[in-house]
Coordinates of C-alpha atoms in Angstrom, one line a residue:
Chain P
M1 CA 0.0 0.0 0.0
N2 CA 1.1 3.5 -0.9
P3 CA 2.3 5.6 2.1
N4 CA 0.1 8.4 0.7
R5 CA -2.8 6.2 1.6
K6 CA -2.3 6.3 5.3
I7 CA -5.3 7.8 6.9
G8 CA -4.4 11.1 8.5
D9 CA -6.0 13.9 10.5
V10 CA -9.5 15.3 10.1
I11 CA -9.5 17.5 7.0
L12 CA -13.1 18.4 7.0
K13 CA -15.5 18.7 9.9
A14 CA -19.1 19.6 9.6
E15 CA -20.7 20.5 13.0
N16 CA -24.4 20.6 13.8
I17 CA -25.5 21.2 10.3
S18 CA -29.3 21.9 10.1
M19 CA -31.0 22.9 7.0
S20 CA -34.6 23.1 5.8
F21 CA -36.4 24.0 2.6
G22 CA -39.5 25.7 3.8
G23 CA -41.2 23.2 6.1
V24 CA -39.1 20.3 5.0
K25 CA -36.1 19.6 7.3
A26 CA -33.5 18.2 5.0
L27 CA -30.7 18.0 7.5
T28 CA -31.1 18.0 11.3
N29 CA -28.1 18.6 13.5
I30 CA -25.7 16.5 11.5
S31 CA -22.0 16.4 12.4
L32 CA -19.4 14.4 10.5
E33 CA -15.7 14.3 10.0
V34 CA -13.7 13.4 7.0
R35 CA -10.1 12.3 7.5
E36 CA -7.3 12.8 5.1
H37 CA -6.8 10.1 2.5
E38 CA -9.9 8.1 3.5
V39 CA -12.8 6.9 1.4
L40 CA -16.0 7.9 3.3
S41 CA -19.4 6.7 2.1
I42 CA -22.7 8.4 2.9
I43 CA -25.6 6.0 2.6
G44 CA -29.3 6.2 3.4
P45 CA -32.7 5.9 1.8
N46 CA -34.0 8.3 -0.8
G47 CA -34.6 11.7 0.6
A48 CA -32.3 11.1 3.6
G49 CA -30.3 14.3 2.9
K50 CA -27.2 12.7 1.3
S51 CA -26.9 15.0 -1.7
S52 CA -27.9 18.0 0.5
M53 CA -24.9 17.2 2.7
L54 CA -22.5 17.2 -0.2
N55 CA -24.1 20.5 -1.4
V56 CA -23.5 22.0 2.0
I57 CA -19.8 20.8 2.0
N58 CA -19.0 22.5 -1.2
G59 CA -21.2 25.5 -0.7
V60 CA -24.0 25.0 -3.2
Y61 CA -26.4 25.1 -0.3
H62 CA -26.0 27.3 2.7
P63 CA -27.3 25.6 5.9
Q64 CA -29.3 27.6 8.4
E65 CA -27.3 26.3 11.3
G66 CA -23.9 24.8 11.9
K67 CA -20.5 25.4 10.5
V68 CA -18.0 23.7 8.2
T69 CA -14.3 23.5 9.0
Y70 CA -12.1 22.7 6.1
K71 CA -8.3 22.7 6.2
G72 CA -8.4 24.5 9.5
R73 CA -10.7 27.3 8.5
T74 CA -14.2 27.5 10.0
R75 CA -17.0 29.0 8.0
D76 CA -20.7 29.5 8.6
K77 CA -21.1 28.8 4.9
M78 CA -18.9 27.6 2.1
E79 CA -19.0 29.2 -1.4
P80 CA -18.6 27.0 -4.5
H81 CA -15.8 29.0 -6.0
L82 CA -13.9 29.1 -2.6
A83 CA -14.4 25.3 -2.3
A84 CA -13.0 24.9 -5.8
K85 CA -10.0 27.1 -5.0
Q86 CA -9.3 25.1 -1.9
G87 CA -9.3 21.8 -3.7
I88 CA -12.8 20.4 -3.4
A89 CA -14.1 18.9 -6.6
R90 CA -17.3 17.0 -7.2
T91 CA -19.5 15.1 -9.6
F92 CA -23.2 15.2 -9.8
Q93 CA -26.0 12.7 -9.4
N94 CA -27.6 13.7 -12.7
I95 CA -24.7 14.1 -15.1
A96 CA -23.8 17.7 -15.2
L97 CA -21.4 17.7 -18.1
F98 CA -21.1 20.6 -20.6
K99 CA -23.1 18.9 -23.4
G100 CA -22.0 21.0 -26.3
M101 CA -18.3 20.5 -25.7
S102 CA -15.9 17.6 -26.5
V103 CA -14.6 15.2 -23.9
L104 CA -11.2 17.0 -24.1
D105 CA -12.8 20.4 -23.6
N106 CA -14.9 19.3 -20.7
I107 CA -11.8 18.0 -18.9
M108 CA -9.8 21.1 -19.9
T109 CA -12.5 23.2 -18.3
G110 CA -11.9 21.3 -15.1
R111 CA -8.5 22.9 -15.1
N112 CA -9.7 26.5 -15.6
L113 CA -8.5 27.5 -12.2
K114 CA -5.0 26.5 -13.2
M115 CA -5.0 28.9 -16.2
H116 CA -3.9 32.4 -15.6
T117 CA -3.6 34.1 -18.9
N118 CA -6.1 37.0 -19.4
F119 CA -8.5 37.3 -22.4
L120 CA -6.2 39.7 -24.3
Q121 CA -3.4 37.2 -24.2
Q122 CA -5.9 34.6 -25.3
A123 CA -7.2 36.7 -28.2
W124 CA -3.6 36.7 -29.5
Y125 CA -3.1 33.1 -28.4
W126 CA 0.4 32.5 -29.7
G127 CA 3.0 32.7 -26.9
R128 CA 1.9 32.4 -23.3
T129 CA -1.6 31.2 -23.9
Q130 CA -0.4 28.5 -26.3
R131 CA 2.3 27.3 -23.8
E132 CA -0.3 27.2 -21.0
E133 CA -2.8 25.3 -23.2
I134 CA -0.2 22.7 -24.1
K135 CA 1.0 22.4 -20.5
N136 CA -2.5 21.7 -19.3
R137 CA -3.3 19.5 -22.2
K138 CA -0.5 17.2 -21.1
V139 CA -2.1 16.8 -17.6
V140 CA -5.5 16.3 -19.2
E141 CA -4.2 13.6 -21.6
E142 CA -2.8 11.7 -18.5
I143 CA -6.3 11.8 -17.0
I144 CA -7.7 10.6 -20.3
D145 CA -5.2 7.7 -20.4
F146 CA -6.0 6.9 -16.8
L147 CA -9.7 6.7 -17.4
E148 CA -9.3 4.8 -20.7
I149 CA -11.3 7.2 -22.8
Q150 CA -8.7 8.0 -25.4
H151 CA -10.9 6.9 -28.3
V152 CA -13.6 9.4 -27.6
R153 CA -11.5 12.4 -26.6
K154 CA -12.8 14.6 -29.4
T155 CA -16.4 13.4 -29.3
P156 CA -19.1 15.8 -28.0
V157 CA -20.1 14.4 -24.6
G158 CA -23.8 14.4 -25.5
R159 CA -23.1 11.6 -27.9
L160 CA -21.5 9.3 -25.4
P161 CA -23.2 6.4 -23.6
Y162 CA -24.2 7.0 -20.0
G163 CA -21.3 5.0 -18.4
L164 CA -18.7 6.9 -20.4
Q165 CA -20.3 10.2 -19.5
K166 CA -20.0 9.4 -15.8
R167 CA -16.3 8.6 -16.4
V168 CA -15.8 11.9 -18.2
E169 CA -17.4 13.7 -15.3
L170 CA -15.0 12.0 -12.9
G171 CA -12.2 13.1 -15.3
R172 CA -13.4 16.7 -15.2
A173 CA -13.3 16.6 -11.3
L174 CA -9.9 15.0 -11.3
A175 CA -8.5 17.7 -13.7
A176 CA -8.6 20.2 -10.8
E177 CA -6.2 17.9 -8.8
P178 CA -8.5 18.0 -5.8
T179 CA -7.6 17.1 -2.2
L180 CA -11.2 16.3 -1.5
L181 CA -13.3 14.6 -4.1
L182 CA -17.1 14.5 -3.7
L183 CA -18.9 11.8 -5.8
D184 CA -22.7 11.8 -5.9
E185 CA -23.8 8.3 -6.9
P186 CA -20.9 7.7 -9.3
M187 CA -22.2 4.2 -10.1
A188 CA -26.0 4.8 -10.4
G189 CA -27.5 3.1 -13.4
M190 CA -24.4 1.2 -14.4
N191 CA -24.0 -2.5 -15.1
V192 CA -21.7 -4.7 -13.1
E193 CA -18.8 -4.3 -15.4
E194 CA -19.0 -0.5 -15.5
K195 CA -19.3 -0.5 -11.7
Q196 CA -16.2 -2.5 -11.4
D197 CA -14.3 -0.1 -13.7
M198 CA -15.6 2.8 -11.7
C199 CA -14.6 1.2 -8.4
R200 CA -11.1 0.6 -9.8
F201 CA -10.8 4.2 -10.8
I202 CA -12.0 5.5 -7.5
L203 CA -9.6 3.3 -5.5
D204 CA -6.7 4.1 -7.9
V205 CA -7.3 7.8 -7.4
N206 CA -7.4 7.4 -3.7
D207 CA -4.4 5.1 -3.7
E208 CA -2.1 6.9 -6.2
F209 CA -2.8 10.5 -5.5
G210 CA -3.9 10.2 -1.9
T211 CA -7.2 12.0 -2.7
T212 CA -9.7 12.0 0.1
I213 CA -13.1 10.7 -1.3
V214 CA -16.6 11.2 0.0
L215 CA -19.1 9.3 -2.0
I216 CA -22.8 8.6 -2.0
E217 CA -23.8 5.2 -3.2
H218 CA -26.7 2.8 -3.1
D219 CA -24.9 -0.4 -4.0
M220 CA -24.1 -1.9 -0.6
G221 CA -21.7 -4.4 -2.0
V222 CA -19.6 -1.6 -3.4
V223 CA -20.0 0.6 -0.3
M224 CA -18.9 -2.1 2.1
D225 CA -16.0 -3.1 -0.1
I226 CA -14.3 0.2 -0.9
S227 CA -15.1 2.5 2.1
D228 CA -12.9 3.1 5.1
R229 CA -15.9 4.5 6.9
V230 CA -19.6 4.8 6.4
V231 CA -22.0 7.4 7.5
V232 CA -25.7 6.6 7.5
L233 CA -28.4 9.2 7.2
D234 CA -32.2 8.8 7.5
Y235 CA -34.7 11.5 7.3
G236 CA -32.0 14.1 7.7
K237 CA -30.6 12.6 10.8
K238 CA -27.4 10.7 11.3
I239 CA -28.1 7.2 12.5
G240 CA -24.8 5.5 12.0
D241 CA -21.1 6.3 11.6
G242 CA -18.2 3.8 11.7
I243 CA -16.3 1.2 9.8
P244 CA -18.4 -0.9 7.4
E245 CA -18.5 -3.8 9.8
E246 CA -19.9 -1.7 12.6
V247 CA -22.5 -0.1 10.4
R248 CA -23.6 -3.4 9.0
Q249 CA -24.4 -4.6 12.6
N250 CA -26.0 -1.4 13.7
P251 CA -29.7 -2.2 14.4
A252 CA -30.9 1.3 13.6
V253 CA -29.2 1.1 10.2
I254 CA -30.7 -2.3 9.5
A255 CA -34.1 -1.1 10.4
A256 CA -33.9 2.1 8.3
Y257 CA -32.0 1.0 5.2
L258 CA -30.2 -2.3 5.0
G259 CA -33.1 -4.5 6.0
T260 CA -32.8 -8.1 7.2
S261 CA -32.7 -11.1 5.0
H262 CA -35.8 -13.2 5.1
Chain G
M1 CA -14.6 14.5 -49.9
I2 CA -11.9 15.0 -52.4
Y3 CA -9.5 15.3 -49.5
R4 CA -9.3 13.9 -46.0
E5 CA -7.0 13.8 -43.0
S6 CA -5.4 10.5 -43.9
G7 CA -1.6 10.6 -43.7
Q8 CA -1.6 13.8 -41.7
F9 CA -0.4 12.7 -38.3
K10 CA -0.3 15.1 -35.3
T11 CA 2.8 14.5 -33.3
S12 CA 2.5 17.3 -30.8
Y13 CA -0.3 18.9 -28.9
Q14 CA 0.6 22.1 -30.6
N15 CA -0.1 20.6 -34.0
D16 CA -3.3 19.0 -32.7
S17 CA -4.7 22.4 -31.6
V18 CA -4.3 24.4 -34.7
I19 CA -7.4 26.2 -36.1
F20 CA -7.7 24.2 -39.3
P21 CA -6.4 20.7 -38.5
I22 CA -6.4 19.5 -42.2
K23 CA -3.8 20.8 -44.5
Q24 CA -6.1 21.3 -47.4
D25 CA -8.4 23.4 -45.3
R26 CA -5.5 25.7 -44.3
M27 CA -4.5 26.0 -48.0
F28 CA -8.1 26.8 -48.9
I29 CA -8.5 29.5 -46.3
F30 CA -5.2 31.2 -47.3
A31 CA -6.3 31.0 -51.0
L32 CA -9.6 32.5 -50.0
L33 CA -8.0 35.3 -48.1
A34 CA -5.5 36.0 -51.0
L35 CA -8.5 36.1 -53.4
A36 CA -10.4 38.5 -51.2
A37 CA -7.4 40.8 -50.6
L38 CA -5.6 40.7 -53.9
V39 CA -7.9 39.6 -56.7
V40 CA -11.3 41.0 -55.7
P41 CA -10.2 44.6 -55.5
M42 CA -8.8 44.4 -59.0
F43 CA -11.9 43.1 -60.7
A44 CA -14.9 43.8 -58.5
S45 CA -17.2 46.6 -59.6
E46 CA -18.1 49.5 -57.3
Y47 CA -21.6 48.0 -56.8
M48 CA -20.1 44.6 -55.9
L49 CA -17.9 46.2 -53.3
S50 CA -20.2 48.7 -51.7
G51 CA -23.4 46.9 -52.3
I52 CA -22.5 43.4 -51.5
L53 CA -19.1 42.7 -50.0
I54 CA -18.8 45.6 -47.5
P55 CA -22.3 45.0 -46.1
F56 CA -21.5 41.3 -45.9
L57 CA -18.3 41.9 -44.0
V58 CA -19.8 44.5 -41.6
L59 CA -22.8 42.4 -40.8
S60 CA -20.6 39.3 -40.4
L61 CA -18.7 41.2 -37.7
A62 CA -21.9 42.0 -35.9
A63 CA -23.0 38.4 -36.2
L64 CA -19.7 37.3 -34.8
G65 CA -20.3 39.6 -31.8
L66 CA -23.8 38.1 -31.2
N67 CA -22.4 34.6 -31.6
I68 CA -19.9 35.2 -28.8
L69 CA -22.7 36.4 -26.5
T70 CA -25.5 34.1 -27.5
G71 CA -23.8 31.2 -29.2
Y72 CA -20.9 30.7 -26.8
A73 CA -22.0 32.2 -23.6
G74 CA -25.7 31.3 -24.0
L75 CA -27.0 34.8 -23.3
L76 CA -29.9 35.7 -25.5
S77 CA -29.8 39.4 -26.5
L78 CA -32.0 41.7 -28.6
G79 CA -29.9 44.8 -28.0
S80 CA -27.2 44.2 -30.7
A81 CA -28.1 47.2 -32.7
A82 CA -28.0 49.5 -29.6
F83 CA -24.4 48.5 -29.0
M84 CA -23.7 49.1 -32.7
A85 CA -25.2 52.6 -32.3
V86 CA -23.1 53.3 -29.2
G87 CA -20.0 52.3 -31.2
A88 CA -20.9 54.4 -34.2
F89 CA -21.7 57.5 -32.2
A90 CA -18.8 57.2 -29.8
T91 CA -16.4 56.7 -32.7
Y92 CA -17.9 59.7 -34.4
N93 CA -17.5 61.9 -31.3
F94 CA -13.9 60.8 -30.8
L95 CA -13.1 61.7 -34.5
V96 CA -14.9 65.0 -34.5
R97 CA -14.0 66.3 -31.0
V98 CA -10.4 65.2 -30.6
P99 CA -8.2 66.8 -33.2
G100 CA -5.8 64.5 -35.0
M101 CA -7.5 61.4 -33.6
P102 CA -6.4 58.4 -35.8
L103 CA -9.3 56.3 -37.2
L104 CA -8.0 53.0 -35.7
L105 CA -7.7 54.4 -32.2
A106 CA -11.2 56.0 -32.5
L107 CA -12.6 52.7 -33.6
V108 CA -11.1 50.9 -30.6
L109 CA -12.2 53.6 -28.2
G110 CA -15.7 53.5 -29.7
G111 CA -15.7 49.7 -29.3
L112 CA -14.6 50.2 -25.6
C113 CA -17.5 52.6 -25.1
A114 CA -19.9 50.0 -26.5
A115 CA -18.3 47.4 -24.2
A116 CA -18.9 49.6 -21.2
V117 CA -22.6 50.0 -22.1
G118 CA -22.7 46.3 -22.8
I119 CA -21.4 45.5 -19.3
L120 CA -24.1 47.8 -17.8
F121 CA -26.9 46.2 -19.6
G122 CA -25.4 42.7 -19.0
L123 CA -25.7 43.1 -15.2
P124 CA -29.3 41.6 -15.1
S125 CA -27.9 38.4 -16.7
L126 CA -26.8 37.1 -13.4
R127 CA -30.4 36.8 -12.3
I128 CA -32.4 36.2 -15.4
K129 CA -31.9 33.9 -18.3
G130 CA -33.3 33.0 -21.7
F131 CA -36.2 34.9 -23.1
Y132 CA -36.4 37.0 -20.0
L133 CA -32.9 38.2 -20.5
A134 CA -33.7 39.0 -24.2
A135 CA -36.6 41.1 -22.9
A136 CA -34.3 42.9 -20.5
T137 CA -31.8 43.7 -23.3
L138 CA -34.6 45.3 -25.2
A139 CA -34.3 48.0 -22.7
A140 CA -30.8 48.8 -24.1
Q141 CA -32.4 48.9 -27.6
F142 CA -34.9 51.5 -26.7
F143 CA -32.9 53.4 -24.2
V144 CA -29.9 54.0 -26.5
E145 CA -32.0 55.0 -29.4
W146 CA -33.8 57.5 -27.2
V147 CA -30.7 59.0 -25.7
L148 CA -29.0 59.4 -29.1
T149 CA -32.1 61.3 -30.5
K150 CA -32.9 63.2 -27.4
F151 CA -29.5 64.7 -26.6
S152 CA -28.1 66.6 -29.6
W153 CA -24.6 66.5 -28.0
F154 CA -24.1 63.0 -29.4
T155 CA -24.7 64.1 -32.9
N156 CA -22.5 67.2 -32.5
H157 CA -25.7 69.3 -32.5
S158 CA -26.7 68.4 -36.0
A159 CA -30.1 69.7 -36.7
S160 CA -31.5 66.6 -38.3
G161 CA -30.0 64.1 -35.8
V162 CA -27.8 62.7 -38.6
I163 CA -24.1 62.2 -38.3
S164 CA -21.9 62.2 -41.4
S165 CA -18.6 60.6 -41.7
P166 CA -15.6 62.9 -41.4
P167 CA -12.8 62.3 -44.0
L168 CA -11.3 58.9 -43.0
E169 CA -7.7 57.9 -43.3
V170 CA -5.5 55.1 -42.0
F171 CA -1.7 55.5 -41.8
G172 CA -2.0 58.4 -44.2
I173 CA -4.0 56.5 -46.8
A174 CA -7.4 58.1 -47.4
L175 CA -10.4 55.8 -47.3
D176 CA -12.3 57.5 -50.1
T177 CA -12.7 54.8 -52.7
P178 CA -14.8 51.6 -52.5
V179 CA -11.6 49.5 -52.9
S180 CA -9.8 51.2 -50.0
K181 CA -12.9 51.0 -47.8
Y182 CA -13.4 47.3 -48.7
L183 CA -9.7 46.4 -47.9
F184 CA -9.9 48.3 -44.6
T185 CA -13.1 46.5 -43.6
L186 CA -11.7 43.2 -44.7
A187 CA -8.6 43.7 -42.5
V188 CA -10.6 44.6 -39.5
V189 CA -12.9 41.7 -39.9
V190 CA -10.1 39.2 -40.4
V191 CA -8.2 40.3 -37.3
L192 CA -11.3 40.3 -35.1
A193 CA -12.5 36.9 -36.4
L194 CA -9.1 35.4 -35.7
A195 CA -9.2 37.0 -32.2
A196 CA -12.7 35.5 -31.6
K197 CA -11.6 32.1 -32.7
N198 CA -8.6 32.3 -30.4
L199 CA -10.8 33.3 -27.5
V200 CA -13.2 30.5 -27.9
R201 CA -10.5 27.9 -28.1
S202 CA -8.8 28.9 -24.9
S203 CA -10.0 29.0 -21.3
T204 CA -12.2 32.1 -21.6
G205 CA -14.2 30.4 -24.4
R206 CA -14.4 27.2 -22.4
A207 CA -15.7 29.2 -19.4
W208 CA -18.4 30.7 -21.6
M209 CA -19.5 27.4 -22.9
A210 CA -19.5 25.9 -19.4
V211 CA -21.7 28.6 -18.2
R212 CA -24.0 28.1 -21.2
D213 CA -24.3 24.4 -20.8
M214 CA -24.5 23.9 -17.0
D215 CA -24.0 26.9 -14.8
V216 CA -24.1 25.0 -11.5
A217 CA -21.3 22.7 -12.6
A218 CA -19.3 25.6 -13.9
E219 CA -19.6 27.4 -10.5
V220 CA -18.5 24.2 -8.7
I221 CA -15.4 24.1 -10.9
G222 CA -14.5 27.6 -9.8
I223 CA -15.6 29.6 -12.8
P224 CA -16.8 33.0 -11.6
I225 CA -20.3 33.2 -13.2
L226 CA -20.9 36.9 -13.1
K227 CA -17.4 37.8 -14.4
T228 CA -17.6 35.3 -17.2
K229 CA -21.0 36.6 -18.3
L230 CA -20.0 40.2 -18.1
L231 CA -16.8 39.5 -20.1
A232 CA -19.0 37.9 -22.8
F233 CA -21.2 41.1 -22.8
A234 CA -18.1 43.3 -23.0
I235 CA -16.4 41.5 -25.7
S236 CA -19.5 41.0 -27.9
S237 CA -20.4 44.6 -27.4
F238 CA -16.9 45.6 -28.5
Y239 CA -17.5 43.7 -31.7
F240 CA -20.9 45.4 -32.1
G241 CA -19.3 48.7 -31.5
I242 CA -16.7 48.3 -34.2
A243 CA -19.3 46.8 -36.6
G244 CA -21.6 49.8 -35.9
A245 CA -18.8 52.3 -36.6
L246 CA -17.9 50.5 -39.8
Y247 CA -21.6 50.3 -40.7
A248 CA -22.0 54.1 -40.2
F249 CA -18.9 55.5 -41.7
I250 CA -17.5 52.9 -44.2
L251 CA -20.8 51.5 -45.5
L252 CA -23.4 54.4 -45.3
G253 CA -21.3 57.5 -44.7
T254 CA -24.3 59.2 -43.1
V255 CA -26.4 57.7 -40.4
D256 CA -28.9 58.5 -37.7
A257 CA -29.9 56.5 -34.6
Q258 CA -32.9 55.0 -36.4
A259 CA -30.5 53.0 -38.6
F260 CA -29.8 50.9 -35.5
D261 CA -33.4 50.0 -34.6
L262 CA -34.9 46.8 -33.3
H263 CA -35.2 45.5 -36.9
R264 CA -31.4 45.5 -37.1
S265 CA -31.1 43.5 -33.9
F266 CA -33.5 40.9 -35.2
Q267 CA -31.6 40.8 -38.5
I268 CA -28.4 39.9 -36.6
L269 CA -30.1 37.4 -34.5
F270 CA -31.5 35.7 -37.6
M271 CA -28.0 35.6 -39.1
I272 CA -26.7 33.5 -36.2
I273 CA -29.7 31.3 -36.0
I274 CA -29.5 30.5 -39.7
G275 CA -25.7 30.4 -39.8
G276 CA -25.1 28.4 -36.7
V277 CA -25.3 29.3 -33.0
G278 CA -21.9 28.7 -31.4
S279 CA -19.8 28.7 -34.5
I280 CA -17.4 31.3 -35.9
L281 CA -18.0 30.0 -39.5
G282 CA -21.7 30.2 -38.9
S283 CA -21.6 33.9 -38.3
F284 CA -20.2 34.4 -41.8
L285 CA -22.5 31.9 -43.4
G286 CA -25.5 33.5 -41.7
A287 CA -24.5 37.0 -42.8
A288 CA -23.9 35.7 -46.3
F289 CA -27.4 34.1 -46.4
I290 CA -29.2 37.2 -45.1
V291 CA -27.2 39.7 -47.2
L292 CA -26.7 37.8 -50.4
L293 CA -30.0 35.8 -50.8
P294 CA -32.2 38.9 -51.3
I295 CA -29.8 40.1 -53.9
V296 CA -29.8 36.8 -55.7
L297 CA -33.6 36.6 -55.5
N298 CA -33.8 40.1 -56.8
L299 CA -31.6 39.2 -59.8
L300 CA -33.7 36.1 -60.5
G301 CA -36.8 38.2 -60.2
Q302 CA -35.7 40.5 -62.9
L303 CA -35.9 37.5 -65.3
L304 CA -39.6 37.7 -64.8
H305 CA -39.7 41.4 -65.4
G306 CA -42.6 42.4 -67.6
I307 CA -44.4 39.1 -67.1
V308 CA -45.7 40.0 -63.7
S309 CA -46.1 43.3 -61.9
T310 CA -43.1 44.7 -59.9
Q311 CA -45.2 44.8 -56.8
F312 CA -46.0 41.1 -57.0
L313 CA -42.4 40.5 -57.7
S314 CA -41.1 42.2 -54.6
N315 CA -43.7 40.3 -52.5
L316 CA -42.7 37.1 -54.2
E317 CA -39.1 37.7 -53.3
M318 CA -40.0 38.2 -49.6
M319 CA -42.1 35.0 -49.6
I320 CA -39.3 32.9 -51.1
F321 CA -36.8 34.4 -48.7
G322 CA -39.1 33.6 -45.7
G323 CA -39.8 30.1 -47.1
L324 CA -36.1 29.4 -47.5
I325 CA -35.4 30.5 -43.9
I326 CA -38.1 28.1 -42.7
F327 CA -36.8 25.3 -44.9
F328 CA -33.2 25.6 -43.7
L329 CA -34.4 25.7 -40.0
I330 CA -36.5 22.6 -40.5
V331 CA -33.7 20.7 -42.3
E332 CA -31.1 21.7 -39.8
P333 CA -32.1 23.7 -36.7
L334 CA -28.4 24.1 -35.7
G335 CA -27.7 26.2 -38.8
L336 CA -25.7 26.2 -42.0
A337 CA -22.4 25.6 -40.1
K338 CA -23.8 22.4 -38.7
M339 CA -25.0 21.4 -42.1
W340 CA -21.6 22.0 -43.5
Q341 CA -20.0 19.9 -40.8
I342 CA -22.4 17.0 -41.4
T343 CA -21.8 17.1 -45.1
K344 CA -18.1 16.9 -44.4
E345 CA -18.5 13.9 -42.1
K346 CA -20.6 12.2 -44.7
L347 CA -18.3 12.9 -47.5
R348 CA -15.4 11.6 -45.5
L349 CA -16.9 8.1 -45.8
W350 CA -18.2 8.6 -49.3
P351 CA -18.6 6.6 -51.5
F352 CA -18.6 3.7 -49.0
P353 CA -20.8 4.8 -46.1
H354 CA -20.7 1.4 -44.4

């Protein structure tokens, strides 16, 4: 095992997060910790508040109560662009790719924060902009190699099958070289083979780059296999938190989500 | 296709990211430019230059501006002509009021004024999208027209509200013949088209497209939404401003604020819809369609001269023009540029499509 992979200190801490949409309480007093280099899964029935939790972490939603501490800075609310600058990247439950652009351009867009030429230099293009484009293109090509999507790099993403689109979205998130990667149902709607590929990519990212991963997933086989820790939500409340074995035995979790075999 | 990319290998990322990846395309575009710059001025008639080519180039530039805003950044606007008017009147005032002002500098300053006004009217775009934004940009259309007619300062206190082009010269060469005007317009359009292409293939262009396609994802990546949208408004308005100044001084010579009315905005919008939204080539194809087709129809109509009445003829031309627009939009809603791209892809496999 790579030394990068050693689980370290708490990198992100959410404390007493409460949030409601009108009368619907999406999250009630939730606290959770994410440790450096770990794979943390958030599970729970539909409407449990899993996606809301991710949205709070990277600032798409602003909770009414509670605070988020990331890399030692405590904030009442995160902002998406701040989160991006500080190394949080994510994918979405419903694919949120830029449909009109090619695979290459989508992943290049993921590196926008790494590009510093201004629009006048870009209008001229030759010189600094071109060097910057080529430098970033090299990184993007490595990601394309890693995700095994070389053959479609110039295809508009709208034309790709679902499984590949999910892969491109992972690529776009990886392009930002994140320290914390949030994956919202990366394997939803995939067949077994595609799921295995996706698991391999997630574990490789975690293992090779030491990227901390928080993922939401419904496939319990996958969750129990690849997670270091599992957090269980139900109706906006946290009902379980621990290593997969503990969670599997937790009666509250079994009642709410896992169910018993009959 | 009589040519394809076989045998042309890209061995570096630099080679892979050139504007025209196929060698024959590059040769074609250079030949076309040489033809436009060297051969056309020698043989074209005055009518050909002033009546067809200059209007085509000027309106292509305006279509290019709108394509940056609507095609790439996804912001629908009906204020194009207003920004053209700002560019035209600002350039005029710089030329008239500042002694010794060079034309090129006045054009750029006029474009910058248009860009500033564009940013102002682009501010609502953070909150409203689509048709609602188009309605908001209508405000620019009416407001600018009103200001330019109401305050005579802008027209240098001309009694009729009309501004006339002062003598124009560039680097000591007077722009007083159709040929010199044509060459000047061509140079401006080529430079700005190249700049637009460069912008849309670097990170600014990708940010625009990202905001257009999925703004939440763009924000999560770290793209500043407001800044990106306002930059699109500024740059597209800059293009409008230059196009407006060229329209006023190179094409017409004498112009009033009514030349930049809502009808002009719609004309530019139709150009990019027919030519291709989100395509540099589409701006030119669309402008060619809107400018050239009526002329072609008119020439064809003259064959029927004497057989039917002139009134019927002009109505017939309008009907055919409208019919063709509908036809092209049904056949390919993404415009002529897309149609050209599909043709190329099909011809690539021709004559063995399987």
